[in-house]
Amino acid sequence: MKLIRIITFLLLVFAAACSTLKLQPADFAWPVESVLAADNNGTVSEDRYSIMFDIQGLFYEEFQDSSAYKGKEIRLLRDVNGFYFITSAGFKNVYVFKMDYGALVLDNKIFVSETGIQSPALNQRSPYIELIDNGKSLYLTNTGIYRNKK
């Protein structure tokens, strides 16, 4: 009987030691978009949120020209789940990234316009990200377009 209690106690201690601490709910959303201009090296940074990354690969993905970032701005907004939504004027897509050890990794590429977005703006419409372009709105999630709104 004593052996069963000891084994049970050890199993409980082992199970507690192996469990993962989860803090929820958590909201990672940024209240407003960041409009970031690239520096001469193709890097953007936002001191308010302590983020910095290279956008040359993003512009290469969109235009097949890694120097297309010069003189351009990107629109960046983080949703409640921690995904980063990035687009820019002239882009046909909104790119969704997630964090990974010192990098942003492409999670989804959402096709938006065959002719390109003219003057994008990103708004937080929790749990969605609203993309506004020329008076038209799209509601986005990390998986794609949720719905259109005119």
XYZ file of C-alpha atoms in Angstrom:
150
model
C 0.000 0.000 0.000
C 2.819 2.369 0.900
C 4.552 1.529 -2.382
C 1.418 2.481 -4.349
C 1.276 5.861 -2.586
C 4.950 6.517 -3.297
C 4.548 5.576 -6.968
C 1.416 7.731 -7.260
C 3.216 10.670 -5.651
C 6.211 10.271 -7.960
C 3.945 10.100 -11.019
C 2.165 13.297 -9.955
C 5.467 15.096 -9.386
C 6.762 13.886 -12.750
C 3.556 14.949 -14.536
C 3.668 18.404 -12.931
C 7.317 18.848 -13.891
C 6.594 17.972 -17.529
C 3.567 20.214 -17.958
C 3.910 23.427 -19.930
C 2.984 26.720 -18.365
C 0.403 28.482 -20.515
C -0.684 32.050 -19.830
C -3.979 32.812 -21.481
C -5.814 34.672 -22.699
C -3.116 36.764 -24.317
C -3.605 39.567 -26.833
C -0.605 40.391 -29.046
C -2.374 43.003 -31.183
C -0.854 46.374 -31.919
C -3.438 49.175 -31.745
C -2.319 50.958 -34.933
C -0.322 50.088 -38.014
C 3.288 51.068 -38.389
C 4.378 52.739 -41.618
C 8.065 51.976 -42.015
C 10.521 53.271 -44.604
C 13.470 51.089 -45.544
C 16.979 52.340 -44.898
C 19.790 52.036 -47.475
C 20.433 48.435 -46.405
C 16.817 47.325 -46.887
C 16.077 47.209 -43.168
C 13.005 48.576 -41.390
C 12.687 49.115 -37.667
C 10.030 50.220 -35.221
C 11.386 51.352 -31.860
C 7.934 51.448 -30.259
C 7.572 47.658 -30.631
C 11.286 46.791 -30.637
C 11.209 45.116 -34.031
C 13.690 45.261 -36.899
C 13.987 43.120 -40.026
C 15.280 43.079 -43.596
C 12.641 43.575 -46.318
C 14.731 42.829 -49.406
C 13.440 39.249 -49.536
C 9.848 40.482 -49.282
C 10.264 42.832 -52.236
C 12.021 40.090 -54.196
C 9.063 37.765 -53.521
C 6.610 40.409 -54.736
C 8.500 41.958 -57.670
C 11.421 39.552 -58.355
C 13.673 42.543 -57.672
C 15.413 42.752 -54.310
C 16.276 46.431 -54.842
C 12.619 47.428 -55.369
C 12.423 48.431 -51.685
C 14.357 51.654 -52.320
C 12.198 54.690 -51.587
C 9.276 52.503 -50.476
C 7.343 52.129 -47.241
C 5.724 49.044 -45.832
C 2.578 48.777 -43.723
C 2.936 46.501 -40.713
C 0.362 45.422 -38.125
C 0.275 42.570 -35.617
C -2.982 40.729 -34.884
C -4.302 39.289 -31.609
C -2.653 35.924 -32.293
C 0.779 37.437 -32.905
C 0.845 37.214 -36.714
C 2.450 40.108 -38.599
C 0.566 41.450 -41.643
C 2.756 43.307 -44.150
C 1.924 45.028 -47.420
C 2.972 48.047 -49.453
C 1.696 50.236 -52.277
C 1.949 48.317 -55.539
C 1.823 44.892 -53.854
C -0.682 42.344 -55.114
C -0.539 40.448 -51.821
C -0.651 40.828 -48.082
C 2.055 38.746 -46.424
C 1.443 37.061 -43.085
C 4.483 36.210 -40.975
C 5.022 34.487 -37.662
C 7.988 34.778 -35.334
C 10.662 32.128 -35.145
C 14.004 32.314 -33.335
C 15.381 35.615 -34.601
C 13.371 35.611 -37.829
C 9.996 36.277 -39.384
C 8.782 33.228 -41.308
C 6.152 33.442 -44.057
C 2.939 31.800 -42.865
C 0.613 32.864 -45.686
C 0.534 35.013 -48.806
C -2.947 36.464 -49.341
C -3.695 37.516 -52.924
C -5.611 40.801 -52.895
C -5.435 42.567 -56.275
C -4.291 41.744 -59.790
C -3.410 45.388 -60.438
C -1.775 46.007 -57.068
C -2.852 47.836 -53.950
C -2.790 51.604 -54.544
C -2.717 53.188 -51.083
C -3.054 50.533 -48.391
C -3.950 51.069 -44.758
C -4.176 48.351 -42.116
C -6.557 48.641 -39.172
C -7.093 46.488 -36.117
C -10.655 45.099 -36.177
C -10.161 42.356 -33.651
C -10.054 39.472 -34.347
C -9.465 40.614 -37.953
C -7.066 42.899 -39.750
C -8.845 45.329 -42.053
C -7.085 46.246 -45.293
C -8.426 49.475 -46.777
C -7.577 50.499 -50.328
C -9.444 53.193 -52.277
C -12.510 53.033 -50.030
C -12.811 49.246 -50.173
C -12.185 47.020 -47.181
C -11.091 43.428 -46.830
C -11.140 41.655 -43.490
C -8.189 39.302 -43.137
C -7.051 36.529 -40.841
C -3.768 34.682 -40.988
C -5.500 32.039 -43.141
C -6.880 34.424 -45.777
C -9.700 36.810 -46.626
C -12.556 36.584 -44.155
C -14.933 38.882 -46.029
C -15.193 41.916 -48.297
C -16.828 45.174 -47.303
C -17.502 48.013 -49.737
